[in-house]
Amino acid sequence: MPDDPLKSWRDGPTKSAIRNFVFRVTSEETPDFVPPTERIATFDNDGTLWPEQPTCVQFLFTLDRVKALAATHPEWRTTQPFQAVLEGKVTSLAALGEKDLRKIIAATHSGMTTDQFNAIVADWLATTTDERFMRRYTELVYRPMRELLDYLRANGFKPFIVSGGGQDFIRVFADKTYCVPPEQVVGSTTATEFQLRNSSPVLVKMPKLESIEDGPGKPVAIDRFIGRRPIFAFGNSDGDKEMFEWTAAGVGLCFVGIVHHTDATREWAYDRESEVGRLDKVLDQAKTKDWIVVDMKNDWTVIFPPAMPSRRN
Amino acid sequence: MPDDPLKSWRDGPTKSAIRNFVFRVTSEETPDFVPPTERIATFDNDGTLWPEQPTCVQFLFTLDRVKALAATHPEWRTTQPFQAVLEGKVTSLAALGEKDLRKIIAATHSGMTTDQFNAIVADWLATTTDERFMRRYTELVYRPMRELLDYLRANGFKPFIVSGGGQDFIRVFADKTYCVPPEQVVGSTTATEFQLRNSSPVLVKMPKLESIEDGPGKPVAIDRFIGRRPIFAFGNSDGDKEMFEWTAAGVGLCFVGIVHHTDATREWAYDRESEVGRLDKVLDQAKTKDWIVVDMKNDWTVIFPPAMPSRRN
């Protein structure tokens, strides 16, 4: 099929399930037809649209920010959890408790305007490469999921990202990388404050986490930001459980998709025991429901887009 | 002009300013061209899209809810501020302090699922009429502003409502009344909680106000929900001051519009001294900036759509 919009998806039950769902909700003659305005799709980000191993990208950004800011914070050399980060002892989220994580996020994601923060993130993404794949993170977006986003848009869906990660961090690259505009990116937020600086209004990021949109926080955030229930949801971990349940409880046909990381050669293999992106309860739930589990190794013919050396520098 | 999309706007400087702005940002050959994705417009609701006198609509809804719930809350007959409401002594927002208002909102806007709340609001809007105009509130939308929303949409703009009022309250009617879908309605929020009831997921409204999106809260909410700066903003009071300042501080051409209530005969006349929707500082600011003040009496040929008796019952 030369014009296959899902050409990185191997023909089989998973691909058929996606196509069948889209066909049914977009065909006016079927009882499952859904008007375009109601075609809300929600996607988790880490582990669903791009890798999250060995730890999630924004966490690496956060560690780098601690190192970058250490010169102006000499006290961090003897204050935890900053000391441990500076000594290279923190390499995973699990090594920090939530309280320490909040401290580090508050310290590194505040004290600048929103514009300044966006520039810092953009610069970091442009200059940092993944240790294993030796490519920028924005080049490591799963090709099949990028095709799926395009395919849904071409069929009148409005895709949103609903992530436990930082909303403003994701917004910096989502438009260019996923064609998802900022107003369709929902995630965890820190407080901002309106201030006048030299008579010019700015929004200043404050050292206060407002909300962490993971687990039950996902349907709460979907309701707050979108105000309607998705008919299509894609995720990859138990952090997406409640988003899946909320989507599946709607009236009419719905689609729940789960990226199962089964490909240690081309990407990573992990599920029930993983510290990052644990997929355990949801894997059990999928068996008793019509939830579609994507076997990354067998369902995806390619994972990452081909490297384009001319775009690397 | 038979096809005038702004036919309820009298020809003159105000109408010309709107048309001129839209022409410039949508004409690729002008230096002011803005791509469609960046054509974000934000509108206040109360006093900008529909009336807010003698007090705002949602406040009347809230008072009615206290009365409706009083039977199951016998203690309210002797507990303030509920007692005062039940005795008919509270007729304006200013009669309550913010603390009492929060108490009443918490008591009346919680304890049900989001779906139940939406049904209560829809029922109230369908069965309640404005005392002066004897029409449902959703029939009292300013015709010129409804035309303006359509006009902007036809020119590739994405209009959002950014209100100090309750986001979920406005979402109940915004889609049908303004053609603004729920995901483009930003307002004050109360907390919700994800719960399973008989194995079915629901979102339950909690007695906790999360945020009040007025004044400096408007640019904060715009950044949180939309993530880009509007190029067009319309409001009617000092509560919109920071939204205007934030809009006006963008790079490139912007439009700030202010509805000045100058028509006591057809609607209401109020500004600097008003308890509801005070327009004072912003009226001064408008003089020194290119902000457009709409003189309701002279700029609008009609205010409300014609009554359609067949639709009244």
XYZ file of C-alpha atoms in Angstrom:
626
model
C 0.000 0.000 0.000
C 2.055 2.965 -1.234
C -0.116 5.573 0.493
C -0.402 3.764 3.791
C -0.508 6.501 6.454
C 0.672 3.958 9.042
C 3.536 2.502 7.079
C 5.776 1.946 10.103
C 3.105 -0.328 11.558
C 3.349 -3.966 10.495
C 0.107 -5.376 9.094
C -1.657 -7.421 11.737
C -4.278 -7.206 14.484
C -2.882 -4.060 16.156
C -2.798 -2.008 12.991
C -6.192 -3.382 11.956
C -7.688 -2.418 15.303
C -6.526 1.179 14.885
C -7.768 1.432 11.308
C -11.043 -0.251 12.131
C -11.710 2.098 15.027
C -10.959 5.177 12.958
C -13.103 3.893 10.125
C -16.075 3.264 12.388
C -16.075 6.572 14.236
C -15.556 8.576 11.044
C -18.128 6.817 8.832
C -21.451 8.580 9.041
C -23.301 5.447 8.058
C -22.107 3.449 11.060
C -23.840 3.604 14.468
C -20.413 4.353 15.956
C -20.025 7.664 14.119
C -18.600 10.461 16.271
C -18.735 14.094 15.077
C -15.288 15.647 14.550
C -15.594 18.011 17.518
C -15.879 15.004 19.831
C -12.877 13.182 18.391
C -10.601 13.939 21.309
C -7.452 11.810 21.533
C -5.033 11.893 24.474
C -1.446 10.678 24.451
C 0.976 10.157 27.272
C 4.442 11.457 26.339
C 7.344 9.642 28.073
C 7.509 6.035 26.862
C 4.557 6.596 24.530
C 5.837 9.178 22.063
C 9.549 9.050 22.889
C 11.829 6.931 25.141
C 11.898 7.202 28.918
C 14.825 4.871 29.626
C 17.152 4.755 31.470
C 15.302 7.727 32.964
C 12.970 10.362 31.639
C 14.332 13.196 29.535
C 13.101 16.030 31.707
C 14.815 14.478 34.710
C 18.131 14.580 32.834
C 17.404 18.208 31.993
C 16.760 18.869 35.675
C 20.052 17.263 36.741
C 21.887 19.331 34.141
C 20.206 22.456 35.466
C 21.452 21.700 38.988
C 24.990 21.437 37.601
C 24.597 24.619 35.549
C 23.268 26.587 38.503
C 25.719 25.198 41.060
C 28.211 28.020 40.509
C 25.685 30.535 41.810
C 24.609 28.205 44.634
C 27.798 27.300 46.543
C 25.618 26.079 49.415
C 24.401 23.192 47.253
C 27.792 21.479 47.627
C 26.861 20.687 51.205
C 23.055 20.619 50.991
C 21.018 17.563 50.024
C 19.613 16.584 47.642
C 21.737 18.994 45.574
C 25.013 17.635 46.901
C 24.156 14.107 45.775
C 23.246 15.364 42.294
C 26.487 17.331 41.994
C 28.487 14.303 43.120
C 26.822 12.259 40.349
C 25.073 9.966 42.813
C 21.573 10.610 41.479
C 20.943 8.921 38.160
C 17.306 7.946 38.458
C 14.082 9.420 39.704
C 13.729 6.588 42.206
C 16.973 7.620 43.883
C 15.152 10.731 45.054
C 12.055 10.779 47.201
C 9.162 12.915 46.013
C 10.068 15.582 48.539
C 13.617 15.874 47.209
C 12.368 15.830 43.648
C 10.037 18.709 44.419
C 12.947 20.619 45.964
C 15.077 20.151 42.879
C 12.298 21.058 40.476
C 11.421 24.119 42.528
C 15.058 25.237 42.524
C 15.715 24.643 38.829
C 12.359 25.502 37.266
C 11.813 28.885 38.906
C 13.276 32.353 39.257
C 13.103 33.174 35.559
C 10.400 34.366 33.212
C 8.473 31.842 31.152
C 10.238 33.115 28.016
C 13.641 32.616 29.647
C 12.713 29.108 30.740
C 11.545 28.206 27.237
C 14.856 29.418 25.813
C 16.827 27.325 28.337
C 14.851 24.193 27.422
C 15.174 24.841 23.684
C 18.911 25.313 24.029
C 19.300 22.147 26.098
C 17.278 20.075 23.619
C 19.339 21.440 20.727
C 22.667 20.621 22.340
C 22.100 17.392 24.288
C 22.146 13.902 22.853
C 20.916 10.608 24.209
C 23.844 8.568 25.551
C 22.849 5.318 23.899
C 21.423 6.463 20.591
C 23.716 9.461 20.180
C 20.889 11.607 18.826
C 18.950 14.554 20.095
C 15.849 13.569 22.044
C 13.544 15.275 19.581
C 14.990 12.990 16.891
C 14.050 9.940 18.950
C 10.311 10.292 18.605
C 8.726 6.969 17.712
C 8.049 7.068 13.998
C 4.910 4.874 14.239
C 3.386 7.151 16.891
C 4.171 10.237 14.833
C 2.348 8.589 11.938
C -0.544 7.768 14.232
C -0.844 11.408 15.314
C -0.916 12.489 11.663
C -3.389 9.770 10.778
C -5.764 10.840 13.536
C -5.489 14.502 12.576
C -6.203 13.616 8.949
C -9.361 11.933 10.230
C -10.592 14.943 12.138
C -9.231 14.054 15.578
C -7.749 16.622 17.921
C -4.807 14.993 19.707
C -3.712 16.234 23.114
C -0.648 15.267 25.100
C -1.517 14.476 28.715
C 1.701 13.883 30.584
C 2.968 13.591 34.123
C 5.926 15.615 32.863
C 6.168 19.377 32.903
C 3.684 21.053 30.625
C 5.969 23.962 29.778
C 8.922 21.649 29.095
C 6.914 19.613 26.580
C 5.380 22.661 24.936
C 8.830 23.871 23.902
C 9.188 21.031 21.389
C 5.687 19.547 20.933
C 4.585 21.853 18.135
C 7.654 21.270 15.989
C 8.162 17.622 16.924
C 4.597 16.294 17.103
C 2.594 19.099 15.424
C 0.745 19.404 18.740
C 0.288 23.110 19.581
C 0.882 24.400 23.130
C -2.826 24.659 23.914
C -3.073 20.894 23.359
C -0.306 20.002 25.796
C -1.465 19.219 29.332
C 1.005 18.296 32.031
C 2.287 19.036 35.491
C 2.605 22.720 36.246
C 4.539 25.029 38.505
C 3.031 28.314 39.629
C 3.695 31.501 37.706
C 3.229 35.077 38.823
C 2.356 38.137 36.774
C 4.882 40.921 37.392
C 5.834 44.213 35.830
C 9.553 44.597 35.080
C 10.541 48.026 33.770
C 6.827 48.547 33.077
C 6.765 45.398 30.940
C 4.547 42.523 32.007
C 6.273 39.178 32.483
C 5.254 35.827 33.924
C 7.761 34.624 36.480
C 8.077 30.953 37.351
C 7.702 30.415 41.079
C 9.296 27.640 43.186
C 5.967 25.907 43.720
C 4.612 22.796 42.032
C 0.895 23.264 41.396
C -0.139 19.867 40.194
C 1.329 16.528 39.217
C -0.775 15.084 36.440
C -0.119 11.386 36.806
C -2.398 8.467 37.642
C -5.773 9.804 38.832
C -4.445 13.290 38.068
C -4.750 12.525 34.350
C -8.558 12.357 34.106
C -8.712 15.338 36.463
C -6.422 17.289 34.124
C -8.331 16.111 31.054
C -11.525 17.454 32.546
C -9.916 20.713 33.613
C -8.104 21.435 30.367
C -10.203 19.748 27.723
C -13.615 19.462 29.345
C -14.667 16.450 27.335
C -13.909 12.782 27.540
C -11.427 11.336 25.027
C -12.593 8.579 22.712
C -9.002 7.545 22.055
C -6.157 7.262 24.562
C -2.616 5.978 24.260
C -0.128 5.383 27.050
C 2.424 2.895 28.242
C 2.336 2.527 31.998
C 0.282 2.208 35.148
C 0.447 6.003 35.348
C -2.057 5.968 32.488
C -4.469 3.562 34.194
C -7.040 6.134 35.252
C -6.863 7.934 31.898
C -7.638 4.618 30.228
C -10.500 3.871 32.630
C -11.949 7.350 32.128
C -11.743 6.992 28.340
C -13.195 3.489 28.355
C -16.150 4.541 30.533
C -17.519 6.862 27.850
C -20.701 6.209 25.932
C -19.958 4.699 22.526
C -16.917 3.235 20.901
C -13.512 4.035 22.368
C -9.928 3.019 21.781
C -7.284 2.364 24.427
C -3.767 1.658 23.213
C -0.720 0.641 25.232
C 2.882 0.752 24.023
C 4.545 -2.382 25.381
C 8.316 -1.979 25.338
C 9.439 -5.371 24.056
C 12.427 -4.472 21.948
C 15.705 -4.387 23.851
C 17.648 -4.363 20.603
C 16.111 -1.377 18.895
C 14.842 0.456 21.999
C 14.247 -0.967 25.482
C 12.407 -3.924 27.007
C 10.624 -3.417 30.316
C 7.237 -3.749 31.934
C 6.130 -5.139 35.320
C 9.314 -4.665 37.291
C 10.517 -1.414 35.804
C 11.319 1.507 38.031
C 10.498 3.928 35.229
C 7.233 3.452 33.341
C 6.059 0.351 35.182
C 3.429 -1.509 33.166
C 1.814 -4.026 35.476
C -1.835 -3.474 36.493
C -2.686 -2.065 33.102
C -1.204 -5.112 31.363
C -3.593 -7.286 33.389
C -6.553 -4.998 32.748
C -5.873 -5.052 29.005
C -6.457 -8.812 28.942
C -10.029 -8.549 30.156
C -10.925 -5.484 28.078
C -10.613 -4.575 24.453
C -7.489 -2.581 25.124
C -4.847 -2.890 22.418
C -1.327 -3.769 23.510
C 1.282 -2.718 20.962
C 4.146 -5.187 20.811
C 6.864 -2.758 19.862
C 9.181 -5.455 18.549
C 6.664 -7.045 16.223
C 4.155 -4.280 15.500
C 6.605 -1.559 14.547
C 8.752 -2.002 11.426
C 10.862 0.990 12.416
C 11.091 2.766 15.725
C 13.024 5.969 15.148
C 13.120 8.078 12.006
C 16.245 7.548 9.925
C 19.156 9.677 11.062
C 19.723 12.661 8.845
C 23.388 13.576 9.279
C 22.911 16.943 7.650
C 20.449 17.920 10.356
C 22.617 16.742 13.250
C 24.605 19.910 13.671
C -23.052 45.962 2.580
C -25.351 42.954 2.402
C -22.691 40.437 3.430
C -21.250 42.483 6.240
C -20.136 39.968 8.874
C -20.320 42.725 11.511
C -23.736 44.076 10.603
C -24.698 44.882 14.198
C -21.710 47.214 14.402
C -22.367 50.763 13.226
C -19.904 52.006 10.643
C -17.317 54.215 12.302
C -13.871 54.181 13.888
C -14.517 51.180 16.185
C -15.730 48.900 13.440
C -12.966 50.130 11.139
C -10.334 49.424 13.766
C -11.516 45.810 14.069
C -11.671 45.269 10.323
C -8.360 46.958 9.759
C -6.624 44.830 12.383
C -8.035 41.605 10.974
C -7.106 42.642 7.454
C -3.529 43.415 8.418
C -2.788 40.246 10.379
C -4.419 37.992 7.765
C -2.859 39.544 4.645
C 0.331 37.754 3.767
C 1.652 40.760 1.925
C 1.617 43.031 4.997
C 4.469 43.102 7.522
C 1.842 42.513 10.227
C 0.847 39.076 8.917
C 0.355 36.474 11.650
C 0.094 32.767 10.776
C -3.292 31.235 11.655
C -1.891 29.097 14.486
C -0.802 32.263 16.291
C -4.151 34.035 15.911
C -5.182 33.532 19.521
C -8.056 35.719 20.728
C -9.228 35.881 24.331
C -12.594 37.145 25.532
C -13.822 37.908 28.988
C -17.377 36.593 29.497
C -19.458 38.579 32.027
C -20.098 42.071 30.697
C -18.203 41.314 27.488
C -20.268 38.572 25.861
C -23.413 38.811 27.978
C -24.732 41.138 30.727
C -23.423 41.152 34.283
C -25.923 43.575 35.834
C -27.425 43.855 38.374
C -25.111 40.995 39.331
C -23.366 38.209 37.464
C -25.368 35.254 36.205
C -23.404 32.575 37.985
C -23.918 34.379 41.278
C -27.698 34.185 40.759
C -27.283 30.496 39.988
C -25.323 30.089 43.208
C -28.009 31.831 45.290
C -30.653 29.601 43.698
C -28.565 26.551 44.558
C -28.436 27.587 48.215
C -32.240 27.798 48.197
C -32.591 24.467 46.390
C -30.249 22.704 48.799
C -31.613 24.316 51.953
C -34.098 21.488 52.574
C -31.242 19.060 53.057
C -29.237 21.576 55.100
C -31.530 22.676 57.969
C -28.457 24.077 59.747
C -28.164 26.773 57.075
C -31.194 28.546 58.531
C -29.017 29.590 61.438
C -25.558 29.591 59.842
C -24.042 32.528 58.018
C -23.632 33.302 55.197
C -26.349 30.799 54.235
C -28.937 32.291 56.554
C -28.583 35.714 54.931
C -28.990 34.184 51.468
C -32.091 32.249 52.503
C -33.584 35.376 54.049
C -33.073 37.192 50.734
C -30.575 39.615 52.207
C -27.803 38.841 49.748
C -28.440 40.263 46.316
C -24.968 41.204 45.188
C -21.500 39.783 45.287
C -20.296 42.775 47.266
C -22.706 41.924 50.075
C -20.527 38.881 50.723
C -16.864 38.954 51.565
C -14.546 36.695 49.579
C -14.446 34.232 52.470
C -18.230 33.888 52.545
C -18.372 33.641 48.768
C -15.865 30.799 48.866
C -17.996 29.054 51.497
C -21.111 29.312 49.375
C -19.381 28.188 46.205
C -17.779 25.276 48.022
C -21.159 24.212 49.423
C -23.121 24.547 46.188
C -20.554 23.524 43.588
C -19.418 20.254 45.171
C -20.597 16.847 46.288
C -21.771 15.766 42.849
C -20.088 14.350 39.773
C -19.087 16.674 36.972
C -21.861 15.207 34.811
C -24.435 15.881 37.523
C -23.212 19.445 37.933
C -23.419 20.062 34.188
C -27.010 18.807 34.172
C -27.948 21.103 37.069
C -26.493 24.135 35.267
C -28.148 23.212 31.968
C -31.500 22.812 33.687
C -31.141 26.126 35.510
C -30.203 27.986 32.321
C -33.153 26.439 30.494
C -35.672 27.428 33.146
C -34.464 30.778 34.495
C -35.086 34.163 32.920
C -33.498 37.511 33.493
C -35.726 39.715 35.648
C -35.461 42.805 33.518
C -35.333 41.385 30.004
C -37.579 38.405 30.679
C -35.441 36.136 28.558
C -33.131 33.266 29.242
C -29.549 34.346 29.849
C -28.260 32.413 26.844
C -30.616 34.514 24.694
C -29.040 37.692 26.032
C -25.681 37.262 24.372
C -24.568 40.493 22.715
C -25.302 40.098 19.034
C -22.314 42.256 17.945
C -19.918 40.163 20.010
C -21.349 36.934 18.637
C -20.742 38.340 15.148
C -17.222 39.291 16.154
C -16.497 35.730 17.325
C -17.758 34.374 13.997
C -15.822 36.991 12.074
C -12.580 36.105 13.831
C -13.135 32.373 13.330
C -13.810 32.972 9.629
C -10.436 34.698 9.527
C -8.548 31.819 11.101
C -8.555 33.005 14.705
C -9.038 30.635 17.621
C -11.150 32.442 20.234
C -10.893 31.467 23.885
C -13.028 32.621 26.769
C -10.911 33.675 29.749
C -13.236 34.457 32.615
C -13.135 35.023 36.335
C -16.325 32.950 36.404
C -16.470 29.208 36.815
C -14.971 27.334 33.925
C -17.365 24.401 34.194
C -20.390 26.709 34.457
C -19.471 28.524 31.237
C -18.601 25.328 29.386
C -22.172 24.108 29.772
C -23.471 26.746 27.345
C -20.395 28.128 25.549
C -20.358 25.609 22.736
C -24.012 26.080 21.807
C -24.194 29.790 22.579
C -20.835 31.077 21.353
C -19.539 28.134 19.277
C -16.604 28.040 21.697
C -15.828 24.412 22.589
C -15.067 23.401 26.192
C -11.322 23.148 25.587
C -11.340 26.853 24.686
C -13.030 27.960 27.902
C -10.678 28.995 30.698
C -12.010 30.134 34.040
C -11.925 29.687 37.765
C -11.893 26.075 38.870
C -12.835 23.973 41.845
C -10.974 20.752 42.587
C -12.247 17.438 41.273
C -11.353 13.952 42.427
C -11.247 10.743 40.432
C -13.337 8.042 42.139
C -14.745 4.650 41.275
C -18.473 4.288 41.954
C -19.841 0.790 41.366
C -16.640 0.141 39.420
C -17.383 3.115 37.169
C -14.979 6.043 37.142
C -16.446 9.439 37.961
C -15.025 12.867 38.667
C -16.439 14.285 41.867
C -16.476 18.011 42.509
C -14.760 18.840 45.794
C -15.508 21.778 48.114
C -12.255 23.510 47.272
C -11.653 26.448 44.964
C -8.437 25.893 43.067
C -7.942 29.177 41.318
C -9.707 32.452 40.681
C -8.786 33.658 37.234
C -9.307 37.366 37.513
C -6.933 40.297 37.268
C -3.329 39.014 37.230
C -4.796 35.506 37.253
C -5.880 35.979 33.630
C -2.424 36.090 32.012
C -1.383 33.281 34.362
C -4.331 31.201 33.172
C -3.698 32.122 29.544
C -0.158 30.842 29.866
C -1.221 27.692 31.691
C -4.091 26.759 29.393
C -3.134 28.224 26.046
C 0.626 28.565 26.280
C 0.829 31.421 23.807
C 0.154 35.098 23.997
C -3.089 36.390 22.465
C -2.880 38.939 19.674
C -6.481 39.987 20.305
C -8.216 40.492 23.653
C -11.638 41.802 24.564
C -12.946 42.626 28.016
C -14.917 45.253 29.859
C -13.464 45.886 33.295
C -10.406 46.409 35.438
C -10.435 42.636 35.956
C -9.149 42.428 32.393
C -6.329 44.916 32.914
C -3.504 42.395 33.146
C -4.879 40.360 30.245
C -4.803 43.520 28.150
C -1.282 44.409 29.294
C -0.069 40.880 28.548
C -1.639 40.966 25.090
C -0.333 44.433 24.307
C 3.221 43.489 25.319
C 3.546 40.952 22.508
C 5.786 41.403 19.516
C 3.844 42.668 16.516
C 0.390 44.054 16.012
C -2.225 43.429 18.680
C -5.794 44.466 19.363
C -7.288 45.343 22.740
C -11.018 46.001 22.851
C -13.116 47.220 25.763
C -16.894 47.073 25.968
C -18.003 50.322 27.599
C -21.533 49.958 28.961
C -23.072 53.259 27.930
C -26.634 52.269 27.139
C -28.985 52.358 30.107
C -31.977 52.107 27.807
C -31.137 48.994 25.885
C -28.784 47.399 28.440
C -26.990 49.075 31.348
C -24.748 52.087 31.857
C -21.893 51.803 34.319
C -18.129 52.218 34.555
C -15.878 53.827 37.183
C -18.132 53.552 40.208
C -19.715 50.218 39.534
C -19.621 47.481 42.121
C -19.851 44.851 39.380
C -17.519 45.118 36.412
C -15.789 48.326 37.445
C -14.109 50.017 34.471
C -11.796 52.662 35.829
C -8.031 52.155 35.497
C -8.461 50.473 32.143
C -10.493 53.403 30.829
C -7.575 55.681 31.674
C -5.033 53.304 30.174
C -7.023 53.105 26.958
C -6.558 56.834 26.394
C -2.778 56.593 26.231
C -2.667 53.372 24.214
C -4.264 52.202 21.025
C -6.920 50.326 22.936
C -10.360 50.473 21.369
C -13.248 51.478 23.605
C -16.593 50.286 22.276
C -19.348 52.759 22.988
C -22.202 50.313 23.292
C -24.862 52.954 22.718
C -23.398 54.300 19.518
C -21.292 51.468 18.140
C -23.910 48.718 18.356
C -27.045 48.955 16.220
C -28.605 46.080 18.136
C -27.566 44.557 21.432
C -29.523 41.340 21.833
C -30.735 39.001 19.117
C -34.431 39.404 18.282
C -36.673 37.417 20.572
C -37.989 34.263 18.981
C -41.235 33.452 20.796
C -41.372 29.955 19.366
C -38.112 29.148 21.101
C -39.113 30.546 24.454
C -40.752 27.431 25.829
